[in-house]
Coordinates of C-alpha atoms in Angstrom, one line a residue:
M15 CA 13.7 39.8 -14.1
N16 CA 14.7 43.0 -12.5
M17 CA 12.4 45.0 -10.3
E18 CA 12.3 47.0 -7.1
A19 CA 11.4 45.0 -4.0
G20 CA 8.4 45.9 -2.0
T21 CA 6.1 46.5 -5.0
S22 CA 2.4 47.4 -4.5
K23 CA -0.5 45.0 -4.6
M24 CA -1.5 43.9 -8.1
V25 CA -5.0 42.8 -7.5
S26 CA -7.6 44.0 -4.9
N27 CA -9.8 42.0 -2.5
A28 CA -12.6 44.1 -1.4
T29 CA -13.5 41.8 1.6
G30 CA -9.9 41.1 2.6
V31 CA -10.9 37.4 3.1
N32 CA -8.5 34.5 2.7
R33 CA -10.4 31.2 2.6
Q34 CA -8.4 28.4 4.2
W35 CA -8.7 24.6 4.6
L36 CA -6.9 23.9 8.0
L37 CA -6.0 20.6 9.4
A38 CA -8.6 19.9 12.1
R39 CA -7.0 16.9 13.6
R40 CA -4.2 14.4 12.7
P41 CA -5.9 11.6 10.6
M42 CA -6.1 8.1 12.0
G43 CA -5.9 5.6 9.2
A44 CA -7.3 6.8 5.9
V45 CA -7.6 10.5 5.5
K46 CA -11.2 11.8 5.7
T47 CA -12.9 15.0 4.7
D48 CA -13.8 16.0 8.2
D49 CA -10.0 15.9 9.2
F50 CA -10.1 19.5 7.7
R51 CA -12.1 22.6 8.5
L52 CA -12.9 25.6 6.4
T53 CA -12.2 29.0 7.9
E54 CA -11.6 32.6 6.7
G55 CA -8.6 34.6 7.7
E56 CA -6.9 37.8 6.6
I57 CA -4.8 38.1 3.5
P58 CA -1.2 37.8 4.8
T59 CA 1.3 40.6 4.5
P60 CA 4.7 39.6 3.0
G61 CA 7.8 40.3 5.0
A62 CA 11.4 40.7 3.9
G63 CA 12.1 38.2 1.0
D64 CA 8.5 37.0 1.0
I65 CA 6.2 36.7 -2.0
L66 CA 2.4 36.9 -1.7
V67 CA 0.7 34.5 -4.2
R68 CA -2.9 34.1 -5.1
T69 CA -3.5 30.4 -5.7
L70 CA -5.0 29.2 -9.0
Y71 CA -4.5 25.4 -8.9
F72 CA -4.0 22.9 -6.2
G73 CA -2.1 19.7 -7.2
F74 CA -2.8 16.4 -5.4
D75 CA -0.1 13.9 -4.5
A76 CA 0.0 10.7 -2.5
S77 CA 2.9 12.1 -0.5
Q78 CA 0.5 14.7 1.1
R79 CA -0.7 11.9 3.4
I80 CA 2.8 11.4 4.7
W81 CA 3.0 15.1 5.6
L82 CA -0.1 14.5 7.8
T83 CA 1.8 11.9 10.0
D84 CA 3.6 12.8 13.2
D85 CA 6.8 12.2 11.4
G86 CA 6.1 14.1 8.2
G87 CA 8.4 11.9 6.1
Y88 CA 10.8 14.1 4.0
M89 CA 9.0 17.3 5.0
P90 CA 8.1 18.9 8.3
P91 CA 4.7 17.5 9.5
I92 CA 1.6 19.6 9.0
M93 CA 0.3 20.4 12.4
P94 CA -3.4 20.8 13.5
G95 CA -4.4 24.3 12.8
D96 CA -2.1 24.7 9.8
P97 CA -3.3 25.0 6.2
M98 CA -2.9 21.8 4.1
R99 CA 0.3 21.9 2.1
C100 CA 0.3 21.1 -1.6
M101 CA 2.1 21.7 -4.8
G102 CA 0.3 24.6 -6.6
I103 CA 0.2 27.2 -9.3
G104 CA -0.5 30.8 -8.5
Q105 CA 0.0 34.4 -9.5
V106 CA 2.2 36.9 -7.7
V107 CA 0.3 39.7 -6.0
R108 CA 3.1 41.4 -4.0
S109 CA 6.8 40.6 -3.9
N110 CA 9.7 41.5 -1.7
D111 CA 12.0 39.3 -3.8
A112 CA 13.6 41.0 -6.7
N113 CA 13.4 37.9 -8.9
Y114 CA 9.5 37.9 -8.9
R115 CA 7.1 40.6 -9.8
P116 CA 3.3 41.1 -9.6
G117 CA 1.5 39.2 -12.4
D118 CA 4.1 36.4 -12.6
L119 CA 2.7 32.9 -12.7
V120 CA 4.6 30.6 -10.4
E121 CA 4.6 26.9 -9.4
G122 CA 5.9 25.4 -6.1
F123 CA 4.9 24.6 -2.6
M124 CA 1.7 26.3 -1.6
S125 CA -1.3 25.4 0.6
W126 CA -5.1 25.2 0.5
Q127 CA -5.6 28.9 0.8
D128 CA -6.7 31.7 -1.6
Y129 CA -3.5 33.6 -0.7
V130 CA -0.2 32.2 0.5
I131 CA 3.2 33.5 1.4
V132 CA 6.0 31.7 -0.4
R133 CA 9.7 32.1 -0.7
S134 CA 12.3 31.3 -3.3
D135 CA 14.7 29.6 -0.9
G136 CA 12.6 26.5 0.0
P137 CA 13.4 22.8 -0.6
M138 CA 12.3 23.2 -4.3
P139 CA 12.8 26.3 -6.4
L140 CA 9.7 28.5 -7.0
R141 CA 9.4 28.4 -10.7
C142 CA 8.3 31.3 -12.8
L143 CA 6.2 29.8 -15.6
P144 CA 6.9 30.8 -19.2
K145 CA 4.3 31.9 -21.6
A146 CA 3.5 28.8 -23.6
D147 CA 0.9 27.3 -25.9
Y148 CA -0.1 24.5 -23.5
P149 CA -2.3 24.9 -20.4
I150 CA -0.5 26.3 -17.3
S151 CA -1.9 23.4 -15.3
W152 CA 0.6 21.1 -17.1
N153 CA 3.2 22.6 -14.9
L154 CA 1.7 20.5 -12.1
G155 CA 1.7 17.3 -14.1
V156 CA 4.0 16.5 -17.0
F157 CA 6.3 19.4 -16.1
G158 CA 5.7 19.2 -12.4
V159 CA 6.6 16.8 -9.6
G160 CA 5.0 13.7 -11.3
G161 CA 6.6 14.2 -14.7
L162 CA 10.0 15.2 -13.4
T163 CA 10.1 12.3 -10.9
A164 CA 9.2 9.9 -13.8
Y165 CA 11.9 11.5 -15.9
F166 CA 14.7 11.4 -13.5
G167 CA 13.6 8.0 -12.2
I168 CA 13.8 6.4 -15.6
V169 CA 16.7 8.3 -17.1
D170 CA 19.0 8.6 -14.1
G171 CA 17.7 6.2 -11.4
L172 CA 17.0 3.1 -13.6
K173 CA 19.1 4.2 -16.6
V174 CA 16.7 2.5 -18.9
K175 CA 18.3 1.7 -22.3
G176 CA 17.3 0.2 -25.6
G177 CA 16.1 -3.4 -25.7
E178 CA 15.1 -3.7 -22.0
T179 CA 11.9 -4.9 -20.3
V180 CA 10.5 -2.4 -17.9
V181 CA 7.6 -2.7 -15.4
V182 CA 5.9 0.3 -13.8
S183 CA 3.3 -0.1 -11.0
A184 CA 0.4 2.3 -10.5
A185 CA 0.6 3.0 -14.2
T186 CA -2.4 5.2 -14.4
G187 CA -1.0 7.7 -11.9
A188 CA 0.5 11.1 -12.5
T189 CA 4.0 9.6 -12.2
G190 CA 3.4 6.0 -13.4
S191 CA 1.6 7.0 -16.6
L192 CA 4.5 9.1 -17.7
A193 CA 7.3 6.7 -16.5
G194 CA 6.3 4.0 -19.0
Q195 CA 6.1 6.5 -21.8
I196 CA 9.5 7.9 -20.9
A197 CA 10.9 4.3 -20.9
K198 CA 9.6 3.8 -24.4
A199 CA 11.2 7.1 -25.5
M200 CA 14.4 5.8 -24.1
G201 CA 14.2 2.7 -26.3
A202 CA 12.8 0.1 -24.0
K203 CA 11.7 -3.1 -25.9
K204 CA 8.7 -3.8 -23.7
V205 CA 7.0 -1.7 -21.1
I206 CA 4.4 -3.3 -18.8
G207 CA 2.2 -1.5 -16.4
T208 CA 0.1 -2.6 -13.4
A209 CA -3.3 -1.1 -12.7
G210 CA -6.5 -2.0 -10.9
G211 CA -9.4 -3.1 -13.0
P212 CA -9.9 -3.8 -16.7
E213 CA -10.8 -0.2 -17.7
K214 CA -7.7 1.2 -16.2
C215 CA -5.6 -1.6 -17.9
K216 CA -7.2 -0.7 -21.2
W217 CA -6.3 3.0 -20.7
V218 CA -2.7 2.1 -19.9
V219 CA -2.3 0.3 -23.2
E220 CA -4.5 2.4 -25.5
H221 CA -3.7 5.8 -24.2
A222 CA -0.4 5.7 -22.2
G223 CA 1.2 3.5 -24.9
Y224 CA 2.2 0.6 -22.7
D225 CA 2.8 -2.8 -24.5
A226 CA 0.7 -4.6 -21.9
A227 CA -1.0 -4.1 -18.6
I228 CA -1.6 -6.4 -15.7
D229 CA -4.8 -6.1 -13.6
Y230 CA -3.5 -6.8 -10.2
K231 CA -7.0 -7.0 -8.7
N232 CA -8.0 -9.9 -11.0
G233 CA -5.8 -12.8 -11.8
D234 CA -2.4 -14.0 -10.7
L235 CA 0.3 -11.2 -10.9
S236 CA 3.2 -13.7 -10.7
A237 CA 1.8 -15.8 -13.5
Q238 CA 1.2 -12.8 -15.8
L239 CA 4.7 -11.6 -15.2
S240 CA 6.1 -15.0 -16.1
K241 CA 4.1 -14.9 -19.3
L242 CA 5.0 -11.4 -20.3
C243 CA 8.6 -11.3 -19.1
P244 CA 9.9 -14.8 -19.7
E245 CA 13.5 -13.5 -19.5
G246 CA 12.9 -11.4 -16.4
V247 CA 12.4 -7.7 -15.7
D248 CA 15.4 -5.4 -16.3
A249 CA 14.0 -2.3 -14.6
Y250 CA 11.1 -2.0 -12.1
F251 CA 9.7 1.5 -11.3
D252 CA 7.9 0.8 -8.0
N253 CA 5.1 3.2 -6.9
V254 CA 3.3 0.5 -4.7
G255 CA 5.6 -1.5 -2.5
G256 CA 4.1 -4.2 -0.3
D257 CA 3.2 -7.6 -1.9
M258 CA 3.7 -6.2 -5.4
L259 CA 7.3 -5.3 -4.7
D260 CA 7.8 -8.8 -3.2
T261 CA 6.5 -10.5 -6.3
L262 CA 8.6 -8.3 -8.6
F263 CA 11.7 -9.4 -6.7
L264 CA 11.0 -12.9 -7.9
H265 CA 10.8 -11.8 -11.6
M266 CA 13.8 -9.6 -11.8
A267 CA 16.5 -10.4 -14.4
P268 CA 20.1 -10.9 -13.2
K269 CA 21.6 -7.5 -12.5
G270 CA 18.2 -5.9 -12.7
R271 CA 17.4 -2.5 -11.2
I272 CA 14.6 -1.4 -8.8
L273 CA 13.6 2.2 -8.2
I274 CA 11.5 2.9 -5.1
C275 CA 9.3 5.9 -5.8
G276 CA 6.4 5.2 -3.5
A277 CA 4.4 2.7 -1.4
M278 CA 0.8 3.4 -2.3
S279 CA -0.2 0.0 -0.9
S280 CA 0.5 1.2 2.7
G281 CA -1.8 4.2 2.4
Y282 CA 1.0 6.3 3.8
T283 CA -0.6 6.3 7.2
D284 CA 2.8 5.7 8.7
V285 CA 6.4 6.1 7.5
K286 CA 7.6 3.0 9.4
L287 CA 7.0 0.2 6.9
Q288 CA 7.9 -3.4 7.0
G289 CA 10.6 -4.2 4.3
P290 CA 10.2 -6.8 1.6
R291 CA 10.4 -10.5 2.3
N292 CA 12.2 -11.5 -0.8
Y293 CA 15.1 -9.0 -0.5
M294 CA 17.7 -11.8 -0.7
R295 CA 17.1 -11.6 -4.4
I296 CA 19.3 -8.5 -4.3
C297 CA 22.2 -10.8 -3.4
T298 CA 21.4 -13.9 -5.5
H299 CA 20.6 -11.9 -8.7
Q300 CA 23.0 -9.0 -8.0
L301 CA 20.2 -6.5 -8.1
T302 CA 20.5 -2.7 -7.6
M303 CA 17.8 -1.0 -5.6
Q304 CA 17.6 2.8 -4.8
G305 CA 15.1 5.5 -4.1
I306 CA 14.2 8.7 -5.7
L307 CA 13.3 12.2 -4.3
L308 CA 13.0 15.1 -6.6
F309 CA 14.7 17.4 -4.1
F310 CA 18.1 15.9 -5.1
Y311 CA 17.5 17.0 -8.7
R312 CA 16.5 20.6 -7.9
D313 CA 19.4 22.0 -10.0
Q314 CA 18.4 19.9 -13.0
I315 CA 14.7 20.8 -13.1
A316 CA 15.0 23.0 -16.1
E317 CA 17.0 20.4 -18.0
G318 CA 14.4 17.7 -17.2
A319 CA 11.4 19.9 -18.1
A320 CA 13.0 20.9 -21.4
R321 CA 13.5 17.3 -22.5
L322 CA 9.9 16.4 -21.5
G323 CA 8.7 19.4 -23.5
Q324 CA 10.5 18.1 -26.6
W325 CA 8.9 14.6 -26.2
V326 CA 5.5 16.2 -25.8
M327 CA 6.0 18.2 -29.0
E328 CA 7.2 15.0 -30.8
G329 CA 4.0 13.2 -29.7
K330 CA 5.9 10.7 -27.5
L331 CA 4.1 11.7 -24.2
L332 CA 0.4 11.8 -23.6
V333 CA -0.6 14.5 -21.0
E334 CA -3.6 13.4 -19.0
E335 CA -5.3 15.5 -16.3
D336 CA -8.1 14.7 -13.9
M337 CA -9.3 18.3 -13.5
H338 CA -11.9 19.4 -10.9
E339 CA -13.4 22.8 -10.1
G340 CA -14.0 24.6 -6.8
F341 CA -12.1 25.5 -3.7
E342 CA -14.6 23.7 -1.5
K343 CA -13.8 20.3 -3.0
A344 CA -10.1 20.1 -1.8
P345 CA -10.7 17.8 1.2
S346 CA -12.9 15.4 -0.7
L347 CA -10.4 14.9 -3.5
L348 CA -7.4 14.0 -1.3
P349 CA -8.7 10.6 -0.2
T350 CA -9.3 9.6 -3.8
M351 CA -5.6 9.3 -4.3
F352 CA -5.9 6.0 -2.4
T353 CA -9.4 4.9 -3.2
G354 CA -9.3 5.1 -6.9
K355 CA -9.4 8.1 -9.2
A356 CA -9.3 8.7 -12.9
P357 CA -6.0 8.3 -14.8
G358 CA -3.5 11.2 -14.9
K359 CA -2.7 14.1 -12.6
L360 CA -5.4 15.1 -10.1
I361 CA -5.8 18.9 -10.1
L362 CA -8.2 21.4 -8.5
H363 CA -8.9 24.7 -10.4
V364 CA -9.7 27.3 -7.8
A365 CA -9.2 30.7 -9.6
D366 CA -8.2 32.3 -12.9
P367 CA -5.3 34.6 -13.4
A368 CA -6.1 38.3 -13.0

């Protein structure tokens, strides 16, 4: 895209109001709706290299809770008085970056505001979204952080290959639901997911295409793994950590691989977590264990999205969204990441493109 920097505003806002959900206080324990406060500010003015974006969709991820800690995890912590950070989709209003122009639909780091200043040189590239036959919201799910993390985790991290047994925890989540499907696309012999409750387990098998699902809330996880994986687990995609990770250690096949994607069981209220008790299995079974963070794949995003798109067209990947409406709902949706939500990617629609 070629254009002159400093273009004029594309859409008008008669009131000049920018609604914002600000962090009112640092959450203690589980995040609550009153940890945020609604305010109205002015529409910001972009400076050199800045892009003014009108937000259309907010994406919700468990990692947002980490950003609310004093440490912040892999991102700078969100401070009281700051707008809540999120992955989002928006439309360019004004641009002082020659690679973006008014009207472009973009995806990247944004925040709970009607209008936000973004830049193209952040930790993840600000993606211009192509015109496509699928909903633009898919760029937060299957073609966003969840789908891409699942893709690189299965293909590069775990290197799943034909004939293997794969287990994925939190298999109804935005990442977990796709990780199992990608493992099947890579030729895995058996893919098993864990989920909480019979309805979610039914969804994992009937909709996400897993071979089996284990209800970790009811029954003996270890006994079910022994029954379903008598020869051990070759690859484990871990979104949960805690006791579930400890149990999986005891069911890994020799030279098995474990990928650490998250620790949902902790609630992400602190980044200082106690490690697994059964870690000596790494030695006795010569296991490989590593983490995944999408930042390390930023130069391969287009490649990953293209392959995911091919699998979607071939019917190998189901795209599931948990879509909600209304800017005012943002604070009430974030806690549901840890208290139980519908399967798929949690998204809030706040505006339509101009």
